Every structure is written in structure tokens, then in C-alpha cells.
PDB file of C-alpha atoms in Angstrom:
ATOM      1  CA  UNK A   1     110.607  87.071 125.240  1.00 41.00           C
ATOM      2  CA  UNK A   2     112.142  84.311 123.092  1.00 47.00           C
ATOM      3  CA  UNK A   3     111.128  80.720 123.619  1.00 51.00           C
ATOM      4  CA  UNK A   4     114.198  79.768 125.759  1.00 61.00           C
ATOM      5  CA  UNK A   5     113.819  82.951 127.854  1.00 74.00           C
ATOM      6  CA  UNK A   6     110.206  81.870 128.348  1.00 80.00           C
ATOM      7  CA  UNK A   7     111.406  78.373 129.331  1.00 78.00           C
ATOM      8  CA  UNK A   8     113.885  79.990 131.812  1.00 83.00           C
ATOM      9  CA  UNK A   9     111.068  82.210 133.206  1.00 83.00           C
ATOM     10  CA  UNK A  10     108.906  79.106 133.621  1.00 84.00           C
ATOM     11  CA  UNK A  11     111.808  77.262 135.420  1.00 83.00           C
ATOM     12  CA  UNK A  12     112.264  80.260 137.736  1.00 88.00           C
ATOM     13  CA  UNK A  13     108.630  79.911 138.840  1.00 86.00           C
ATOM     14  CA  UNK A  14     109.046  76.142 139.641  1.00 79.00           C
ATOM     15  CA  UNK A  15     106.981  76.345 142.804  1.00 78.00           C
ATOM     16  CA  UNK A  16     104.022  77.800 140.975  1.00 79.00           C
ATOM     17  CA  UNK A  17     103.781  80.698 143.334  1.00 83.00           C
ATOM     18  CA  UNK A  18     106.900  82.827 143.118  1.00 91.00           C
ATOM     19  CA  UNK A  19     109.798  83.598 140.814  1.00 93.00           C
ATOM     20  CA  UNK A  20     113.170  82.662 142.318  1.00 95.00           C
ATOM     21  CA  UNK A  21     116.357  83.730 140.633  1.00 96.00           C
ATOM     22  CA  UNK A  22     119.415  81.945 142.181  1.00 96.00           C
ATOM     23  CA  UNK A  23     122.717  83.741 142.035  1.00 97.00           C
ATOM     24  CA  UNK A  24     125.878  81.930 143.120  1.00 97.00           C
ATOM     25  CA  UNK A  25     128.970  83.854 144.154  1.00 97.00           C
ATOM     26  CA  UNK A  26     132.472  82.572 144.999  1.00 95.00           C
ATOM     27  CA  UNK A  27     134.527  85.062 146.902  1.00 94.00           C
ATOM     28  CA  UNK A  28     137.604  85.307 149.105  1.00 93.00           C
ATOM     29  CA  UNK A  29     135.495  87.155 151.706  1.00 93.00           C
ATOM     30  CA  UNK A  30     134.239  85.110 154.690  1.00 92.00           C
ATOM     31  CA  UNK A  31     130.940  87.032 154.802  1.00 95.00           C
ATOM     32  CA  UNK A  32     128.444  87.266 151.991  1.00 95.00           C
ATOM     33  CA  UNK A  33     129.100  90.379 149.943  1.00 95.00           C
ATOM     34  CA  UNK A  34     126.349  93.031 150.091  1.00 95.00           C
ATOM     35  CA  UNK A  35     124.873  93.063 146.595  1.00 95.00           C
ATOM     36  CA  UNK A  36     122.216  95.575 145.432  1.00 96.00           C
ATOM     37  CA  UNK A  37     119.835  93.544 143.229  1.00 96.00           C
ATOM     38  CA  UNK A  38     117.435  96.503 142.721  1.00 95.00           C
ATOM     39  CA  UNK A  39     117.352  97.811 139.191  1.00 94.00           C
ATOM     40  CA  UNK A  40     115.004 100.783 138.723  1.00 91.00           C
ATOM     41  CA  UNK A  41     111.528  99.548 139.546  1.00 91.00           C
ATOM     42  CA  UNK A  42     112.581  95.888 139.599  1.00 94.00           C
ATOM     43  CA  UNK A  43     113.177  94.907 143.241  1.00 95.00           C
ATOM     44  CA  UNK A  44     113.040  91.415 144.766  1.00 97.00           C
ATOM     45  CA  UNK A  45     110.424  91.236 147.494  1.00 96.00           C
ATOM     46  CA  UNK A  46     112.935  89.183 149.466  1.00 96.00           C
ATOM     47  CA  UNK A  47     116.564  88.171 149.200  1.00 97.00           C
ATOM     48  CA  UNK A  48     117.640  85.024 150.999  1.00 97.00           C
ATOM     49  CA  UNK A  49     121.368  84.379 151.385  1.00 97.00           C
ATOM     50  CA  UNK A  50     122.881  80.956 152.087  1.00 96.00           C
ATOM     51  CA  UNK A  51     126.487  80.095 152.949  1.00 95.00           C
ATOM     52  CA  UNK A  52     127.379  77.080 150.843  1.00 94.00           C
ATOM     53  CA  UNK A  53     131.003  77.003 151.869  1.00 88.00           C
ATOM     54  CA  UNK A  54     131.918  73.329 152.232  1.00 83.00           C
ATOM     55  CA  UNK A  55     133.442  71.790 155.326  1.00 70.00           C
ATOM     56  CA  UNK A  56     135.763  69.953 152.990  1.00 68.00           C
ATOM     57  CA  UNK A  57     138.436  72.073 151.392  1.00 73.00           C
ATOM     58  CA  UNK A  58     137.039  72.138 147.855  1.00 81.00           C
ATOM     59  CA  UNK A  59     138.056  75.782 147.196  1.00 87.00           C
ATOM     60  CA  UNK A  60     140.825  76.697 149.625  1.00 86.00           C
ATOM     61  CA  UNK A  61     140.586  80.302 150.701  1.00 88.00           C
ATOM     62  CA  UNK A  62     137.267  80.783 148.929  1.00 91.00           C
ATOM     63  CA  UNK A  63     133.666  80.969 150.130  1.00 93.00           C
ATOM     64  CA  UNK A  64     130.448  80.217 148.248  1.00 95.00           C
ATOM     65  CA  UNK A  65     127.179  82.054 148.758  1.00 97.00           C
ATOM     66  CA  UNK A  66     123.780  81.615 147.153  1.00 97.00           C
ATOM     67  CA  UNK A  67     121.400  84.516 146.817  1.00 97.00           C
ATOM     68  CA  UNK A  68     117.764  83.679 146.149  1.00 96.00           C
ATOM     69  CA  UNK A  69     115.987  86.659 144.687  1.00 97.00           C
ATOM     70  CA  UNK A  70     112.276  86.230 145.333  1.00 96.00           C
ATOM     71  CA  UNK A  71     109.639  87.970 143.204  1.00 96.00           C
ATOM     72  CA  UNK A  72     105.900  87.740 143.136  1.00 94.00           C
ATOM     73  CA  UNK A  73     106.110  87.478 139.289  1.00 92.00           C
ATOM     74  CA  UNK A  74     108.777  87.134 136.643  1.00 92.00           C
ATOM     75  CA  UNK A  75     110.448  90.586 136.190  1.00 93.00           C
ATOM     76  CA  UNK A  76     109.618  92.320 132.927  1.00 89.00           C
ATOM     77  CA  UNK A  77     112.641  92.547 130.660  1.00 90.00           C
ATOM     78  CA  UNK A  78     113.975  89.436 132.287  1.00 92.00           C
ATOM     79  CA  UNK A  79     117.108  89.155 130.106  1.00 91.00           C
ATOM     80  CA  UNK A  80     118.232  92.719 130.868  1.00 93.00           C
ATOM     81  CA  UNK A  81     117.578  92.179 134.681  1.00 95.00           C
ATOM     82  CA  UNK A  82     119.532  88.900 134.691  1.00 95.00           C
ATOM     83  CA  UNK A  83     122.517  90.672 133.125  1.00 94.00           C
ATOM     84  CA  UNK A  84     122.347  93.455 135.777  1.00 94.00           C
ATOM     85  CA  UNK A  85     122.196  90.872 138.562  1.00 94.00           C
ATOM     86  CA  UNK A  86     125.099  88.973 137.237  1.00 95.00           C
ATOM     87  CA  UNK A  87     127.269  92.062 136.735  1.00 95.00           C
ATOM     88  CA  UNK A  88     126.500  93.271 140.249  1.00 95.00           C
ATOM     89  CA  UNK A  89     127.185  89.905 141.807  1.00 96.00           C
ATOM     90  CA  UNK A  90     130.590  89.834 140.103  1.00 94.00           C
ATOM     91  CA  UNK A  91     131.753  92.929 141.902  1.00 92.00           C
ATOM     92  CA  UNK A  92     134.181  91.574 144.533  1.00 83.00           C
ATOM     93  CA  UNK A  93     133.653  87.984 143.446  1.00 93.00           C
ATOM     94  CA  UNK A  94     136.063  85.505 141.948  1.00 94.00           C
ATOM     95  CA  UNK A  95     133.229  84.021 139.848  1.00 96.00           C
ATOM     96  CA  UNK A  96     129.429  84.474 139.887  1.00 97.00           C
ATOM     97  CA  UNK A  97     126.776  82.565 137.987  1.00 97.00           C
ATOM     98  CA  UNK A  98     123.033  82.143 137.528  1.00 96.00           C
ATOM     99  CA  UNK A  99     121.673  78.619 137.830  1.00 95.00           C
ATOM    100  CA  UNK A 100     118.391  76.889 138.514  1.00 90.00           C
ATOM    101  CA  UNK A 101     117.352  75.848 142.071  1.00 83.00           C
ATOM    102  CA  UNK A 102     118.922  72.600 143.162  1.00 81.00           C
ATOM    103  CA  UNK A 103     121.753  72.707 140.602  1.00 85.00           C
ATOM    104  CA  UNK A 104     124.642  73.442 142.992  1.00 91.00           C
ATOM    105  CA  UNK A 105     127.089  70.661 143.879  1.00 90.00           C
ATOM    106  CA  UNK A 106     130.745  70.859 144.720  1.00 89.00           C
ATOM    107  CA  UNK A 107     131.232  67.562 142.871  1.00 88.00           C
ATOM    108  CA  UNK A 108     129.902  69.152 139.664  1.00 91.00           C
ATOM    109  CA  UNK A 109     131.031  72.769 140.108  1.00 91.00           C
ATOM    110  CA  UNK A 110     130.544  74.334 136.697  1.00 94.00           C
ATOM    111  CA  UNK A 111     131.004  70.872 135.172  1.00 92.00           C
ATOM    112  CA  UNK A 112     129.650  69.834 131.708  1.00 92.00           C
ATOM    113  CA  UNK A 113     127.100  67.633 133.414  1.00 92.00           C
ATOM    114  CA  UNK A 114     125.278  70.672 134.828  1.00 92.00           C
ATOM    115  CA  UNK A 115     125.962  73.131 132.012  1.00 91.00           C
ATOM    116  CA  UNK A 116     122.289  73.039 130.940  1.00 89.00           C
ATOM    117  CA  UNK A 117     121.300  74.326 134.373  1.00 92.00           C
ATOM    118  CA  UNK A 118     123.662  77.317 134.408  1.00 94.00           C
ATOM    119  CA  UNK A 119     122.451  80.183 132.247  1.00 94.00           C
ATOM    120  CA  UNK A 120     124.814  82.999 133.085  1.00 95.00           C
ATOM    121  CA  UNK A 121     128.341  83.493 134.347  1.00 97.00           C
ATOM    122  CA  UNK A 122     130.927  86.226 134.859  1.00 95.00           C
ATOM    123  CA  UNK A 123     134.089  87.255 136.654  1.00 92.00           C
ATOM    124  CA  UNK A 124     135.244  90.744 137.552  1.00 91.00           C
ATOM    125  CA  UNK A 125     136.524  92.686 134.574  1.00 88.00           C
ATOM    126  CA  UNK A 126     134.839  90.293 132.102  1.00 87.00           C
ATOM    127  CA  UNK A 127     131.522  90.765 130.417  1.00 89.00           C
ATOM    128  CA  UNK A 128     128.601  88.853 131.772  1.00 91.00           C
ATOM    129  CA  UNK A 129     127.883  85.825 129.590  1.00 92.00           C
ATOM    130  CA  UNK A 130     124.227  84.690 129.315  1.00 91.00           C
ATOM    131  CA  UNK A 131     123.075  81.477 127.690  1.00 89.00           C
ATOM    132  CA  UNK A 132     119.430  82.301 127.070  1.00 83.00           C
ATOM    133  CA  UNK A 133     119.137  80.668 123.648  1.00 75.00           C
ATOM    134  CA  UNK A 134     118.587  76.898 123.438  1.00 71.00           C
ATOM    135  CA  UNK A 135     121.467  76.331 120.978  1.00 74.00           C
ATOM    136  CA  UNK A 136     123.856  78.271 123.232  1.00 78.00           C
ATOM    137  CA  UNK A 137     122.785  76.577 126.514  1.00 77.00           C
ATOM    138  CA  UNK A 138     123.204  73.107 124.962  1.00 80.00           C
ATOM    139  CA  UNK A 139     126.401  73.913 123.064  1.00 88.00           C
ATOM    140  CA  UNK A 140     129.945  72.529 123.495  1.00 92.00           C
ATOM    141  CA  UNK A 141     131.037  76.231 123.463  1.00 92.00           C
ATOM    142  CA  UNK A 142     128.970  76.928 126.637  1.00 93.00           C
ATOM    143  CA  UNK A 143     130.379  73.823 128.334  1.00 93.00           C
ATOM    144  CA  UNK A 144     133.911  75.002 127.462  1.00 94.00           C
ATOM    145  CA  UNK A 145     133.054  78.515 128.740  1.00 93.00           C
ATOM    146  CA  UNK A 146     131.995  77.041 132.132  1.00 95.00           C
ATOM    147  CA  UNK A 147     135.156  74.900 132.246  1.00 93.00           C
ATOM    148  CA  UNK A 148     137.247  77.993 131.723  1.00 92.00           C
ATOM    149  CA  UNK A 149     135.635  79.588 134.839  1.00 94.00           C
ATOM    150  CA  UNK A 150     135.968  76.320 136.743  1.00 92.00           C
ATOM    151  CA  UNK A 151     139.702  76.322 136.046  1.00 88.00           C
ATOM    152  CA  UNK A 152     139.890  79.944 137.306  1.00 83.00           C
ATOM    153  CA  UNK A 153     138.239  78.837 140.551  1.00 84.00           C
ATOM    154  CA  UNK A 154     140.866  76.192 141.126  1.00 75.00           C
ATOM    155  CA  UNK A 155     143.665  78.717 140.419  1.00 64.00           C
ATOM    156  CA  UNK A 156     145.644  80.591 143.088  1.00 54.00           C
ATOM    157  CA  UNK A 157     143.441  82.118 145.825  1.00 46.00           C
TER     158      UNK A 157
END
């Protein structure tokens, strides 16, 4: 693993006990989409789903769900697994992204201020984009990529 992938792996084990990969999904469905996060032998020991849909009308006609994929240890081939998770989460979504625990806020939805906490994003029909290299995660290009997705979220439902 490269150094930033190692830093991401370390951040995913923030509680010192488990690895938690947080996947955020914006969809037009009122219920959380069923997503298969198993990839070969890599299977979360637990998947917790949270409805983050705001009472306020931040995203009219859209619902936000967080999936916390819990592992006893960081999956081998983390980068490949993250890409699989992101692609699968995008099926039936408007936008899906990978971000660190505690990074979600409607006030800063995919905003430049939180770009360093979001390390993957995609939409249906588009390739999954991962920012697993330090220069990418901290780049203006990455902030612009997230802003492009943020604009798509605000578009017609």
C-alpha cells in the first residue's frame, strides 16, 4: 500500500478496534438501497445503515443514507475493495461517496472545506473516482470534482 492508502487505512481504524468504511448514498428512493458489499472473500462483519435525510428540505425529492461497513481488520487490497464498494453503491444512486467518520454535514455537502475527508465519489454511468494519493486528495482538481457532483445533487430530482 502507498503512504496515503496507509493513512486512509489508519483513519478507517480510528477507534483502535475495528475498521469502518463509511459509504454515503444519495438516492430518490425513500428506503435505503440494498447494496452487496461482499467482494470475493472480503465481507464486512457488520453493515450498519443510517438514514441521514434531513428534516429541512436540503435535497428535495432525495434521501441520504450512510452505510458503515465494519471489519475486524483493514481489508487486503484496500484500494480495489474501495472501488468495488463505490461502484456498487452507485447503482441506483444519484451520487455516492466514501468519506471519513464524522465528515457528513448538509451545510458542507461535498464542499471544498471537507474535500480532504472525502476519498472517493461516483454517479451512475460514470467511473468511480478515488483520491488515494496525497497530492490528489489535497488538489484543487479534487475540490472541483466534488463541486461538480454537488451541482448534480442540486439539479432536477
